[in-house]
Each structure stands twice: as structure tokens, then as C-alpha cells.
Short mmCIF file of C-alpha atoms and ligand atoms in Angstrom, two decimals:
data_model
loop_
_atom_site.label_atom_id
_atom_site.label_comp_id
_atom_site.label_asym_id
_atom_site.label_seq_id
_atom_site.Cartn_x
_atom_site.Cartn_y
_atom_site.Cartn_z
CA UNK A 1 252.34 117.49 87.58
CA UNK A 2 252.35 119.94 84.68
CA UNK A 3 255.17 121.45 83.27
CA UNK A 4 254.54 125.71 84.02
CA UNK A 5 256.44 128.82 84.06
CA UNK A 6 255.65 131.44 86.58
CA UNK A 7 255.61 134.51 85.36
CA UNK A 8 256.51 137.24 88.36
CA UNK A 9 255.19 140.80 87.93
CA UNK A 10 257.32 143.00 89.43
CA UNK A 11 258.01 145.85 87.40
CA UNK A 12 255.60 148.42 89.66
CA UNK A 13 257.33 151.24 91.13
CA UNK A 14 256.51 150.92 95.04
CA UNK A 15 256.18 154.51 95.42
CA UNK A 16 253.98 154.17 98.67
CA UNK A 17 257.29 152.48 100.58
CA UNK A 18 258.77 155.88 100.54
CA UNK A 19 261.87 154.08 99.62
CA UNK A 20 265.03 153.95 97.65
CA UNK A 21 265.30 150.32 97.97
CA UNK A 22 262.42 149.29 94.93
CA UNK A 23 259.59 147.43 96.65
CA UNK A 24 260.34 143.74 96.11
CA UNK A 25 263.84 143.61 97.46
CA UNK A 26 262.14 144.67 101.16
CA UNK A 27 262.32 142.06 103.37
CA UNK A 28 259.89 139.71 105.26
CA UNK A 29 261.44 137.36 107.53
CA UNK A 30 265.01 137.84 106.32
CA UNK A 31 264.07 137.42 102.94
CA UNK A 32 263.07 139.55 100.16
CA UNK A 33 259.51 139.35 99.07
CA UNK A 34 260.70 138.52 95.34
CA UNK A 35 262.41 135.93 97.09
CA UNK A 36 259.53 134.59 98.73
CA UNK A 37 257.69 134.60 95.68
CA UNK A 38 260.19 132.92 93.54
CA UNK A 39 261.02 130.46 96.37
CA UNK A 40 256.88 129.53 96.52
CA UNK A 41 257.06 129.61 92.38
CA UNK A 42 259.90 126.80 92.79
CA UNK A 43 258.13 124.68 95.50
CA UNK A 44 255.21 124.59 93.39
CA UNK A 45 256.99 123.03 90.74
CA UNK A 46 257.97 126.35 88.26
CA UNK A 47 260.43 124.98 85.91
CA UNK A 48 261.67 128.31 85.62
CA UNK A 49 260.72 132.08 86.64
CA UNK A 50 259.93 134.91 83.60
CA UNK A 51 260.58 138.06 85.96
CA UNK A 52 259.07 141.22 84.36
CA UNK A 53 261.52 144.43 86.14
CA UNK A 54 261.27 147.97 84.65
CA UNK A 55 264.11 149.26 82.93
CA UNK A 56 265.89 150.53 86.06
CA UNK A 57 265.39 147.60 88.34
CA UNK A 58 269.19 146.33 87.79
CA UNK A 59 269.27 145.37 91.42
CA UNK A 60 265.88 143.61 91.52
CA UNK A 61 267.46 141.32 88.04
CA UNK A 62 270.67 140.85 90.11
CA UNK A 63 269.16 139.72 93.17
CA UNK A 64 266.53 137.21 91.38
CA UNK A 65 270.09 135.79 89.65
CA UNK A 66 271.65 135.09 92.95
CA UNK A 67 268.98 132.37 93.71
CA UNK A 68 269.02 128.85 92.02
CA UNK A 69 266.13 128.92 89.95
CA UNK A 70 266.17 129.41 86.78
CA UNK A 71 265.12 133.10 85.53
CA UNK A 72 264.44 134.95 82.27
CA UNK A 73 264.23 138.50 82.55
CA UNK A 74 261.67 140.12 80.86
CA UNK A 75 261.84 144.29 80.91
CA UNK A 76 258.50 145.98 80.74
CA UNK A 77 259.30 149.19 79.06
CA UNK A 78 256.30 151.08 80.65
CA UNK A 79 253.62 149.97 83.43
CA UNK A 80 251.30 149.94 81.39
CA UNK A 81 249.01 147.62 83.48
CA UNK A 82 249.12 143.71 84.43
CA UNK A 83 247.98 142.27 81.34
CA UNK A 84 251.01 144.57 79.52
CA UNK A 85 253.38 143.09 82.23
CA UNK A 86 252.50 139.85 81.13
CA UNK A 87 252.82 140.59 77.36
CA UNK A 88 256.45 141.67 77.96
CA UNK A 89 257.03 137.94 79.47
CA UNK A 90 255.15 135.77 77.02
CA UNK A 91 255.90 135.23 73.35
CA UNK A 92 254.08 132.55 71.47
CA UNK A 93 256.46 129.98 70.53
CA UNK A 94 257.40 129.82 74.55
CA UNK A 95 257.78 126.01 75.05
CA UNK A 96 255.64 126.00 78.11
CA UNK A 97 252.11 124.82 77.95
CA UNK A 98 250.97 126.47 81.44
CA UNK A 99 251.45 129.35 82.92
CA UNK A 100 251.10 130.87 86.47
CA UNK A 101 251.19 134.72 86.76
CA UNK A 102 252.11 135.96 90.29
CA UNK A 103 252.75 139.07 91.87
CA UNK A 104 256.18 139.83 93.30
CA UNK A 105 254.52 141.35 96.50
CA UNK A 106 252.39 138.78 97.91
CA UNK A 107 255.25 136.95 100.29
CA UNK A 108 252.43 134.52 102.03
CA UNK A 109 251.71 133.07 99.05
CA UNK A 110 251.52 129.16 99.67
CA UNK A 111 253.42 126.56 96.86
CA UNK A 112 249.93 124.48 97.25
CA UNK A 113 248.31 127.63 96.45
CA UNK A 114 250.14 127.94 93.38
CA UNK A 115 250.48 124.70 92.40
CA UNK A 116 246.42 124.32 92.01
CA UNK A 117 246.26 126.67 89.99
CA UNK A 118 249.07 125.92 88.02
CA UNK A 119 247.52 122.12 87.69
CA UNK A 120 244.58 123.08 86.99
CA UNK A 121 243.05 122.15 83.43
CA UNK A 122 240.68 125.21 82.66
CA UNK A 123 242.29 127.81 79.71
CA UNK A 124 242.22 130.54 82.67
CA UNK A 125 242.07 130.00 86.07
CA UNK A 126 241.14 132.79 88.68
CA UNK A 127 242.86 132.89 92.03
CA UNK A 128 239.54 134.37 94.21
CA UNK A 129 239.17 134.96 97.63
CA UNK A 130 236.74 136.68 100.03
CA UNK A 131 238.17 139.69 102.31
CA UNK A 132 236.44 140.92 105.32
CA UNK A 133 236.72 144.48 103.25
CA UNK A 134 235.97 143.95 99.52
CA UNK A 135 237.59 147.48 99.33
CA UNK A 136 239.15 148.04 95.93
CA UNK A 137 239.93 145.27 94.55
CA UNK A 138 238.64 143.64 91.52
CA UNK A 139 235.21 141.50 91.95
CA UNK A 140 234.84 137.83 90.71
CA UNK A 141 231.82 137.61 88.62
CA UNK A 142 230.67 133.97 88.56
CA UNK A 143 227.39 132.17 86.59
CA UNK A 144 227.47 129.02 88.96
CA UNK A 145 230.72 128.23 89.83
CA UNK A 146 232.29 129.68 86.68
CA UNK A 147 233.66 132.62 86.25
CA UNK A 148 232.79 134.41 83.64
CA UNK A 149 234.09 138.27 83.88
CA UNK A 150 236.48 140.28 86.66
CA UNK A 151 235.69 143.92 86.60
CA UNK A 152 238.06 146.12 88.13
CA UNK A 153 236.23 148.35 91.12
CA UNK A 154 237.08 151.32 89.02
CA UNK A 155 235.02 150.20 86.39
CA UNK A 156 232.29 148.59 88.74
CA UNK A 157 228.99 149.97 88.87
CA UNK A 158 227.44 149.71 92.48
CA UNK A 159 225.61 145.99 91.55
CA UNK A 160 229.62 144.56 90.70
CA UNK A 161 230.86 146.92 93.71
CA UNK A 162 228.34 144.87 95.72
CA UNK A 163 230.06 141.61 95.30
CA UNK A 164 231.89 140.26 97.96
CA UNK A 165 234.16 137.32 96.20
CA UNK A 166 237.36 139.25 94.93
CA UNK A 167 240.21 138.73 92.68
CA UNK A 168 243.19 137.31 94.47
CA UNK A 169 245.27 138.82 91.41
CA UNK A 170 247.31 135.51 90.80
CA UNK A 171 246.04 133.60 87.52
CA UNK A 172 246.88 129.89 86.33
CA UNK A 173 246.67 129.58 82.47
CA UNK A 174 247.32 127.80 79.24
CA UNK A 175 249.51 128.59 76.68
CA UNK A 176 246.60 128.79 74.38
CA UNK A 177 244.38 131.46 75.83
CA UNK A 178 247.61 133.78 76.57
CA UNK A 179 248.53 133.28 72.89
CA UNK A 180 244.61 133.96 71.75
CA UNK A 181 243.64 136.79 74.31
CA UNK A 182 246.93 138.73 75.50
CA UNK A 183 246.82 140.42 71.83
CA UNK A 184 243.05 141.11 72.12
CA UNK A 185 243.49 143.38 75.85
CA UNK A 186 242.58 146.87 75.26
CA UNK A 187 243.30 149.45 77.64
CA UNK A 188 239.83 151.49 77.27
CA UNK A 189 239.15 151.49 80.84
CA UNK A 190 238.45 154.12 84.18
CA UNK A 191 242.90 153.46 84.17
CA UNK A 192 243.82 153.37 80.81
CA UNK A 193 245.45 150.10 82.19
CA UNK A 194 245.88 146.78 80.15
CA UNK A 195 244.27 144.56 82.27
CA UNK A 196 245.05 141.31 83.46
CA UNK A 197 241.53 140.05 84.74
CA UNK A 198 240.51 140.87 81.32
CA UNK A 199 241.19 137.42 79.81
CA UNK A 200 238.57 136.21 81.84
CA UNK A 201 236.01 137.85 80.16
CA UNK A 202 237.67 137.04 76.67
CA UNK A 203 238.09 133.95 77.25
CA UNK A 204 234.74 133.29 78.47
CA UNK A 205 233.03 134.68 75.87
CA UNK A 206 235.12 132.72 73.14
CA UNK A 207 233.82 129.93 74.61
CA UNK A 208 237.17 128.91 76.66
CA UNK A 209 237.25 127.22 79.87
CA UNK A 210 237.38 129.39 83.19
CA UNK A 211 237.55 128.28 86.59
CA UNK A 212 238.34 129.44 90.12
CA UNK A 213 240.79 128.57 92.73
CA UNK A 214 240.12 129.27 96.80
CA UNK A 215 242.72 131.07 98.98
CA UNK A 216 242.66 133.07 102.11
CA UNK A 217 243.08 136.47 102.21
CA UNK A 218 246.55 136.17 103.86
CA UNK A 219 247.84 133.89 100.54
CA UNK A 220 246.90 137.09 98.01
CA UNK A 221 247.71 140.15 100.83
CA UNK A 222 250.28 142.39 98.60
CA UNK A 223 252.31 144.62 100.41
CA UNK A 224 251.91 148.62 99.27
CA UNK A 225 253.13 150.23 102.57
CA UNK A 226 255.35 149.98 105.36
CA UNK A 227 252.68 149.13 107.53
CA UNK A 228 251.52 146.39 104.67
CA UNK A 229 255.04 145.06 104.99
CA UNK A 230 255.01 145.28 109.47
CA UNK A 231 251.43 143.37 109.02
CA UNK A 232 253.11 140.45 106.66
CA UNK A 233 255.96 140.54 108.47
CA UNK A 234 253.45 139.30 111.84
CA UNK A 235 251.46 136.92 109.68
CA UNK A 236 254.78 135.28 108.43
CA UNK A 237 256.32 134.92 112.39
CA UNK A 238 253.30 133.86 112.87
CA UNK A 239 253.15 130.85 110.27
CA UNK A 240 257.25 130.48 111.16
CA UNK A 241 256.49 129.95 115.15
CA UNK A 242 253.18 127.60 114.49
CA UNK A 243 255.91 125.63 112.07
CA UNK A 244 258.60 125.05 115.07
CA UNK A 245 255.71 124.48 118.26
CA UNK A 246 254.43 121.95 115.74
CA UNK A 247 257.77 120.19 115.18
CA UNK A 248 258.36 119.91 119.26
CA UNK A 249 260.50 123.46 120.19
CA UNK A 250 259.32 125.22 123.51
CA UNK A 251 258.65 129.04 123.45
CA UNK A 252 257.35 130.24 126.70
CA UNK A 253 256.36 133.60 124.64
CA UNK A 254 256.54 133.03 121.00
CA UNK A 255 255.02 136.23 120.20
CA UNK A 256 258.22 137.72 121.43
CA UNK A 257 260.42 135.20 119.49
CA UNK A 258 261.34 136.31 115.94
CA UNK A 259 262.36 133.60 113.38
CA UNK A 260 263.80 134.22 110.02
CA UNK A 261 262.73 132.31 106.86
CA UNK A 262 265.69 129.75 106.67
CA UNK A 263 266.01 128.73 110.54
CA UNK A 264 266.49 125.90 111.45
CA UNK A 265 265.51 124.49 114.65
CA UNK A 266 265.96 120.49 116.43
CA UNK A 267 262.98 119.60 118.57
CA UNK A 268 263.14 120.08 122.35
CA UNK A 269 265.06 123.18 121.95
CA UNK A 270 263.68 125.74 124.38
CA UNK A 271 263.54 129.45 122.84
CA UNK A 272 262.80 131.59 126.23
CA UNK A 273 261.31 134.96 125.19
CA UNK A 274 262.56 137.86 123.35
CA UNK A 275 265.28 135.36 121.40
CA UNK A 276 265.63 137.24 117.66
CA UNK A 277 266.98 134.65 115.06
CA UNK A 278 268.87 135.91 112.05
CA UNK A 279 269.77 134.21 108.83
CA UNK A 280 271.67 131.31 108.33
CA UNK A 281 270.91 129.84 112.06
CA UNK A 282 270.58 126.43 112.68
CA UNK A 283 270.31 124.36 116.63
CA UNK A 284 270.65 121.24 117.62
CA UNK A 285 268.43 119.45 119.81
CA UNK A 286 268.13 120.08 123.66
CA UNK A 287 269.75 123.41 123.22
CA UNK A 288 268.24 126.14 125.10
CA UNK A 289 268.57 129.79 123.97
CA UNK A 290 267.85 132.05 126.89
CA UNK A 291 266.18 135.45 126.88
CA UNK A 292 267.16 138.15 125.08
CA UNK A 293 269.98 136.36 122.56
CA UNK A 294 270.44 137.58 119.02
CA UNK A 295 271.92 134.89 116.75
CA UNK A 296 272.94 135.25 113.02
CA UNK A 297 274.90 133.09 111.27
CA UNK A 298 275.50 130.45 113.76
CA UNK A 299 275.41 126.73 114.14
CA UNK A 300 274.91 125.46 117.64
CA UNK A 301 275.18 122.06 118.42
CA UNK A 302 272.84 119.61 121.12
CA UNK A 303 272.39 120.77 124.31
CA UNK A 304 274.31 123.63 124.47
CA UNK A 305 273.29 126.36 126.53
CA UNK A 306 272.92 130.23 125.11
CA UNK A 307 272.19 133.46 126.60
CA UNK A 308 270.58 135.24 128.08
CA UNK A 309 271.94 138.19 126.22
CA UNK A 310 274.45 136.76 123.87
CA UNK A 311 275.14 137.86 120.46
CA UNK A 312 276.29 135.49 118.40
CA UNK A 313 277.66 136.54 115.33
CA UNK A 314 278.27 135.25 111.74
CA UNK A 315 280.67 132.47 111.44
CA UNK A 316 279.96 130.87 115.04
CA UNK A 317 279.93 127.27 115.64
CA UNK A 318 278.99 126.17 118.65
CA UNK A 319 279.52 122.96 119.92
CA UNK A 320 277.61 120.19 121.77
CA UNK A 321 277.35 120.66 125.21
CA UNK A 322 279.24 124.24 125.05
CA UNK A 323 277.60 126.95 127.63
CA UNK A 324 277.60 130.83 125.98
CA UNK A 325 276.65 133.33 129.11
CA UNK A 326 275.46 136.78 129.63
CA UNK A 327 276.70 139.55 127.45
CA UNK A 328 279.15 137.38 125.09
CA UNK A 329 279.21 138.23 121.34
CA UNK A 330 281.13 135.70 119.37
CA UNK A 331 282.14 136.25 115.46
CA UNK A 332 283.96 133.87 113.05
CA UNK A 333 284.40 131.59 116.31
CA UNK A 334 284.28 128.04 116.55
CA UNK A 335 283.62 126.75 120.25
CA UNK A 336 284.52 123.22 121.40
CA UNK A 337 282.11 120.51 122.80
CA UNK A 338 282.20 121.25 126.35
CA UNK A 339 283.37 124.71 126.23
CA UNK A 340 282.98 127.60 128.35
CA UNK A 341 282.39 131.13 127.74
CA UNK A 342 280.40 132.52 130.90
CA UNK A 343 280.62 135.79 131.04
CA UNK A 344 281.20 139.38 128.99
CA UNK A 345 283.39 138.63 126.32
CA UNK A 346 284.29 139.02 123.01
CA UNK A 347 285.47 135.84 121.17
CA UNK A 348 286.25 137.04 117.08
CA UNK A 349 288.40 134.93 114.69
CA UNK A 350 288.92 131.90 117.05
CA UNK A 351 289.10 128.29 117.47
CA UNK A 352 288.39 126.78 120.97
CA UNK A 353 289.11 123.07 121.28
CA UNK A 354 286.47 121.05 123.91
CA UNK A 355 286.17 121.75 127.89
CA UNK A 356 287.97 125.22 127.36
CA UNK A 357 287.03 127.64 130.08
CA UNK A 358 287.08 131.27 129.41
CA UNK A 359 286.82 133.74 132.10
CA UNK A 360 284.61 136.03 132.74
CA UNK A 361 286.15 139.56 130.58
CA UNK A 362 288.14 137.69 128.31
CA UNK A 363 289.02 139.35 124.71
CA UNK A 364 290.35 137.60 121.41
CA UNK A 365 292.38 141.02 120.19
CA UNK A 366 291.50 140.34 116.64
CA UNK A 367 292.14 143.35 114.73
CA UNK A 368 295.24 145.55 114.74
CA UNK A 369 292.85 148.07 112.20
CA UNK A 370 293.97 146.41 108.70
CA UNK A 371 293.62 142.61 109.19
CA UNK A 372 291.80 140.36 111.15
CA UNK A 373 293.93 137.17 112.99
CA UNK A 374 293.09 134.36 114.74
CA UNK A 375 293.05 133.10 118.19
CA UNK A 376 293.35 129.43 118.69
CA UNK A 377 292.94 127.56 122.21
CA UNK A 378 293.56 123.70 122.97
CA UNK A 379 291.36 121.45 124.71
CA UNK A 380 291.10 121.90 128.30
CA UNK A 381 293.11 125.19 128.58
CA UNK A 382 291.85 127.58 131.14
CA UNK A 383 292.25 131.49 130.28
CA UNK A 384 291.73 133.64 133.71
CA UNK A 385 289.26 136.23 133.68
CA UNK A 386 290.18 139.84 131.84
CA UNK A 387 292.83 138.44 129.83
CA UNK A 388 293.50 139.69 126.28
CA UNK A 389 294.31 137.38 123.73
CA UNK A 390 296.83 138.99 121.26
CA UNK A 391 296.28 137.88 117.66
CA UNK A 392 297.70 135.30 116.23
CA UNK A 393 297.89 133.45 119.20
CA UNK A 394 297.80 129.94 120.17
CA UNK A 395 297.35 128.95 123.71
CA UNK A 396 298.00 125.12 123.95
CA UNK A 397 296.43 121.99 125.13
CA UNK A 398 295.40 122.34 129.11
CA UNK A 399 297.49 125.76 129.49
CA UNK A 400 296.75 128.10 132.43
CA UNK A 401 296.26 132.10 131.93
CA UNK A 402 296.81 133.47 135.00
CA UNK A 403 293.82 136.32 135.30
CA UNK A 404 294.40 139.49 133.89
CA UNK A 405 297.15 138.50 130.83
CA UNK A 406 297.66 140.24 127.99
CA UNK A 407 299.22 137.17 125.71
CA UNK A 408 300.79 137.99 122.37
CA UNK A 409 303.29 134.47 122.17
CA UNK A 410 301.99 131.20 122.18
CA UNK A 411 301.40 129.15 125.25
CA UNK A 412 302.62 125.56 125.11
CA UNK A 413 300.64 122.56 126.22
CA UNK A 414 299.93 122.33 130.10
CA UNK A 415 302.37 125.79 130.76
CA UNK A 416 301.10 128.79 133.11
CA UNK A 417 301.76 132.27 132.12
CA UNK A 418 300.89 135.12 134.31
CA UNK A 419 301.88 138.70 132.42
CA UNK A 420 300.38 140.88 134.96
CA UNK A 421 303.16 142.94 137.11
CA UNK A 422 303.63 141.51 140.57
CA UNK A 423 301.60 143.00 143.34
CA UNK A 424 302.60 145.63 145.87
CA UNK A 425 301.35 146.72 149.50
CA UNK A 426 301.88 149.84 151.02
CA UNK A 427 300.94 149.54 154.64
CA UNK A 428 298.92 152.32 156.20
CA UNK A 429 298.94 154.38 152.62
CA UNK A 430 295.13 155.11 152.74
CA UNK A 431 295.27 156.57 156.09
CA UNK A 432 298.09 159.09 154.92
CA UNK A 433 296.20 159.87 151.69
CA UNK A 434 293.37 161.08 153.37
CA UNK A 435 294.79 163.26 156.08
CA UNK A 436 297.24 164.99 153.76
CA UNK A 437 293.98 165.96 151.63
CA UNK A 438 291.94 166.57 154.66
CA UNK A 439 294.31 169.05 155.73
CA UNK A 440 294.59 170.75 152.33
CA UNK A 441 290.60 171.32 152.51
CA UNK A 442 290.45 173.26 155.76
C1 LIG B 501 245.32 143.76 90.86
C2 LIG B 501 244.12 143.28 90.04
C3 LIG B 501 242.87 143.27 90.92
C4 LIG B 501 243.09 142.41 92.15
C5 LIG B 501 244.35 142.91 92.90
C6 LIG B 501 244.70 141.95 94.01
C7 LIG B 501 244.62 144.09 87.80
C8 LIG B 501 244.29 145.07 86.74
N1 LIG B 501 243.93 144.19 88.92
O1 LIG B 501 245.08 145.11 91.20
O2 LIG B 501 241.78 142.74 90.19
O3 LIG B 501 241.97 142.47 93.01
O4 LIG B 501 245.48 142.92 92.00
O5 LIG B 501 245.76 142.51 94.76
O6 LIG B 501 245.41 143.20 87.57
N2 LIG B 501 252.72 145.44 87.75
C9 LIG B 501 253.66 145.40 86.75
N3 LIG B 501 253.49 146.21 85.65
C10 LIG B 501 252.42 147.04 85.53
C11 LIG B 501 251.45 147.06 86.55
C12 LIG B 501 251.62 146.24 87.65
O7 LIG B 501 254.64 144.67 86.83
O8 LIG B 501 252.35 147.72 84.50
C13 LIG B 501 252.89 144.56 88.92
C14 LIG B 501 253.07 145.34 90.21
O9 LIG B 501 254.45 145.52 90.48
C15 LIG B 501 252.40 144.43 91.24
C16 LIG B 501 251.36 143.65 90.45
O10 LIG B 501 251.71 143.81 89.08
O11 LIG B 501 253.31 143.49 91.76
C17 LIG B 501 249.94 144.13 90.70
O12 LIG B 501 249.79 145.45 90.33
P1 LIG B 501 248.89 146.45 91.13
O13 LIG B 501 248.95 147.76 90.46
O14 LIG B 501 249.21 146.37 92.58
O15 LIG B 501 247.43 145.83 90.89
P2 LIG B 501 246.18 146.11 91.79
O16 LIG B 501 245.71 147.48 91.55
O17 LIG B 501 246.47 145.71 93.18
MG1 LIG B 502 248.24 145.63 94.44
#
């Protein structure tokens, strides 16, 4: 495998998102789309990213530094066109021999996508595809199976309009032609726009190699809009659910299942419909997550049983064999093997130790508004239903809570406590009640 850079464009201004966030830093299954890009530049085998950001993008340059792989920055002073954007990142004595520009908008790129043209041994290397609308975009013109110009459809008269094979906009080349032809790009065009695509011609008609690469048009679809991003967004869950009914997990609806780019899922793990999966969510095999759960940040064990509507929150562990019911939301909580949390609580801050049974109501009191404390409970302890847990707590091994205890002191192993104030009947009081009111009324 060859040795390449990738060279990310990125320094476009996004107005059409009507957004203050800049374009790439939008999100398509949890992730960015520069992330996406730079993730499918690493797969591929990019020994290191040269991202071109405008001036102003600060937080696109600090967000492509938070991920491990490598990254130069490159600032494009003015968008002055693709074949500018890639001036700003290349400068002769780069050590590099290959090069693969990409865009930082295309998030369904494919690393095997990349990676051909990357590998491949032509000077340039066009990244073509054929749309079901040719629309705007820049048409492939080939003598055999070479390419030997790319006119933008601005510049097209109706003959180029007419072609149907289109420029994908990603572009494997060598070190050589970007070094020979970069400084040759003029921008006396229907844009005034340095053009990228232009090294094709150049480079054809200097007698360098050109070739073409295949994709689909879902590996070059950039995203412009906010329905552009909604439409990736679908092809992507798409691609993400296809990945997990391939590798043996059950969705009864998977259109109705949403995935994000980093789960993690065992096979024979049932997802029942409507089930939306955050980041940073892994489960274990066997596990079934029942309708209508929303899970972020959580690890669940085997065979545990979630939902329906749970909420699990970041910082949950979930153990084998552990049974999360209807209308729980857990945070920061890890939950024994075994355990039980049935029913309409909220478990924050907490350790539960295996077989633990919470009732049906229960609350961890986690917060007194400045800090957060922690709840702990030992195996096999049984909290009643409605009881609140006063943090820091620590209710020990096999202890009973009678229902309805508001616990602030720990419990010791095996102990019962009962806080609630002793009961009291008042024989006949109803009756009374009633006919004192009655009598008020007439
Ligand atoms: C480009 C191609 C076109 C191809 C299409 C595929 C050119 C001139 N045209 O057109 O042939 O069919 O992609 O989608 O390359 N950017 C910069 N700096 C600039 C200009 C652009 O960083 O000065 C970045 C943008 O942020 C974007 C990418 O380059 O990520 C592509 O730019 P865009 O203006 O969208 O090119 P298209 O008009 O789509
Ligand atoms: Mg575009």
C-alpha cells in the first residue's frame, strides 16, 4: 500500500445550513462529517490529514485535533476555488509521494473508495460516478477509458452538459503532477474559481497519466442543506442497520431504530422498534432493548433486559443478567449482575452490587444543588418501593428498606429500616367528613 496524505477541503463557508455551527462540524450519525471524512481518510491508510479551514474556522482546527490522526492545518486565506484549497495544503518538498484530495462534506465516503484511488498508479486519478440527475456538477470527459478533461457545467456547452458520467469531486494524485500543474491553474473561468478538475486537462495534455475510479452516487453525495444532511443522515442508518442484521442482531422495525456511528452491538441482541442509540453504547449478547429506550453512554452486559422506555444515561453499566423497566433513567450508575430496577426511577451516581431489587419509585437523591454524591447498595439488598436514597449513602449487603424511606445513614448488612411514621386509623372519619360538608352546602 502506498504511502498518501489526504488532503481535506474544508474551508467553504456552508452558508446554505443557515447555521452558526460551520458546516463540517454538523453531525451524521453522532459524528461530525469532518469526522467521518477523516475517520474514512485513516481507514484507507492516510498517514496523516492536511486540513485546509478558513481563517475563522478555530473550532473546525480544534475539533480535527481531538481525533488521533495525525493533522496539519493548512489555512486558505480566501475560497478561492478547489484547486486554491489545495495549493494552500501542498508545498513541493512535502515528503509524500501520493496524494488523495477529499471533501470534508461527503460523510458516506467508503475507506475502499479512497484507498483505490489513493493506490492507484496514474499522475491524476478522477473519482467519477453516474447520478440519476447529472444536474450541476462537473462532467467526466473520457477518450476510451481515459480521461482526458472535466469541465465544470458552468463552463459546459450543451454537447459537455449532455454527458451523463460526472465528477465525484474526490481526486487521487502524485506528488509530481500537483508539483507540475497546481502552479499552472488559472482562474479564467464562468466562476473566476481555481479549479480543481483542471489538472485533468493539464495533465493530460502534458502527456501525464489520467485515469478514473467508480463510486456510487451515495460515496461522493456532499451535504449543502439541512435536508442534504436529513437525506445522509437516512443513507448512513441505513448502511449502520444493514451492518448489525448482517452480524446476527434482531430489529423487528429497523427503520425505526437509530444507531450512532460508534455502537456497538453482540449478536442475538433484539432491538424492538423505536430504540434510539447514542454515543459511546455498547451490548452484550442476548440482551434485549425494548421499545422506545434511549441509551447514551452505556455498557450493558449479556442478557440483560432494557426498556421499554428507559433512558439510560452516560456513565451506566449494566450488568449481565440485570432487568431495567419502564420509565427508569439511570446516570453515572453501575448496576449489578442480577439486578433489579423495574419500575419509574431515577438511579444517578450509584453503585448496585448483584440481585439488588429496587422498587418500583425509588430515587438516588444525588444532588443537594452544588455537588453530586453517591449512592451505594450491597448485593442482595432490597429497597421498598418510593424510597429516597439520601446521598452519600450506603445501604449494606442483603438490607431491607421498608417502602416509602427516606434514608440519609447507612444501612448495615442484613438490617431493616422503616423511616416512614407509623400508621393511624380513625374509625368512621369519612362518614363525618362528608356530612359536616354536606350540611355546609345546603
Ligand atoms: C466540485 C467540483 C465538481 C464536482 C462536485 C462534486 C470543482 C471546481 N468542482 O464542485 O466538478 O462535480 O464538486 O460534488 O472542484 N472548498 C474549499 N475552498 C474553496 C472552495 C471549496 O475548501 O475555495 C471546499 C468546500 O468546503 C467543499 C469542497 O471544497 O467541501 C467542494 O467545494 P464546492 O464549492 O462544493 O464544489 P462544487 O461546486 O460542489
Ligand atoms: Mg459541493
Amino acid at each position: 500500500m502506498t504511502c498518501f496524505a489526504a488532503i481535506i477541503l474544508a474551508a467553504g463557508k456552508g452558508t446554505r445550513m443557515k447555521s452558526a455551527l460551520p458546516k463540517v462540524l454538523h453531525e451524521i450519525a453522532g459524528r461530525p462529517m469532518l469526522g467521518h471524512a477523516m475517520a474514512v481518510a485513516g481507514a484507507a491508510g492516510a498517514a496523516e490529514v492536511l486540513l485546509v479551514t478558513a481563517p475563522d474556522q478555530e473550532s473546525v482546527r480544534a475539533y480535527a485535533d481531538s481525533l488521533d490522526i495525525a493533522t496539519t492545518h493548512c489555512i486558505q486565506e480566501q475560497q478561492l476555488g478547489t484547486g486554491d484549497a489545495v495549493r494552500a495544503a501542498f508545498s513541493a518538498n512535502d515528503k509524500h509521494e501520493r496524494f488523495v484530495v477529499m471533501f470534508g462534506d461527503t460523510p458516506l465516503m467508503r475507506s475502499e473508495v479512497l484507498a483505490e484511488l489513493a493506490n492507484h498508479e496514474a499522475d491524476v486519478t478522477v473519482l467519477a460516478f453516474e447520478p440519476d440527475d447529472a444536474a450541476a456538477y462537473g462532467r467526466v470527459v473520457l477518450a476510451g477509458e481515459t480521461p482526458t478533461a472535466i469541465v465544470e457545467f458552468k463552463d459546459a456547452d450543451a454537447a459537455t452538459r449532455a454527458l451523463t458520467l460526472c465528477n465525484g469531486g474526490a481526486m487521487g494524485l502524485s506528488r509530481a503532477a500537483l508539483a507540475k500543474y497546481l502552479p499552472q491553474l488559472s482562474n479564467e473561468n464562468a466562476q473566476g474559481e481555481f479549479y480543481l478538475p483542471d489538472l485533468v486537462t493539464l495533465a493530460h495534455q502534458d502527456g501525464a497519466t489520467t485515469a478514473m475510479v467508480m463510486a456510487s452516487p451515495e460515496d461522493t453525495m456532499g451535504v449543502d442543506s439541512r435536508a442534504g444532511q436529513a437525506k445522509a443522515e437516512a443513507l448512513m442508518q441505513t448502511r449502520l442497520r444493514q451492518k448489525f442484521l448482517d452480524a446476527g442482531v434482531g430489529m423487528q422495525d429497523p427503520d425505526s431504530v437509530f444507531l450512532s456511528f460508534d455502537t456497538e452491538i453482540a449478536a442475538d441482541v433484539i432491538l424492538e422498534p423505536h430504540v434510539k442509540i447514542n454515543g459511546g453504547v455498547a451490548i452484550g449478547h442476548g440482551t434485549i432493548i425494548k421499545a422506545f429506550t434511549h441509551l447514551e453512554g452505556v455498557r450493558i452486559g449479556q442478557d440483560a433486559q432494557i426498556g421499554p422506555y428507559a433512558r439510560l444515561r452516560p456513565g451506566t453499566v449494566i450488568g449481565d443478567e440485570a432487568k431495567i423497566g419502564n420509565f427508569v433513567e439511570t446516570k453515572k450508575a453501575d448496576i449489578g449482575k442480577g439486578a433489579k430496577v423495574s419500575h419509574l426511577s431515577y438511579i444517578g451516581d450509584a453503585e448496585l452490587g448483584m440481585d439488588v431489587n429496587i422498587g418500583a419509585g425509588t430515587i438516588t437523591c444525588n444532588y443537594d444543588g452544588y455537588n453530586k454524591h453517591i449512592t451505594k447498595i450491597g448485593d442482595g439488598a432490597f429497597i421498598g418501593s418510593n424510597s429516597s436514597l439520601i446521598a452519600p449513602v450506603t445501604i449494606g449487603k442483603g438490607a431491607y428498606l421498608g417502602s416509602s424511606s427516606a434514608v440519609s445513614k447507612d444501612v448495615p448488612d442484613d438490617a431493616l429500616v422503616v423511616t416512614r411514621a407509623p400508621e393511624r386509623e380513625i374509625k368512621g372519619w369519612g362518614r363525618k367528613f362528608r356530612a359536616r360538608n354536606e350540611k355546609k352546602d345546603s
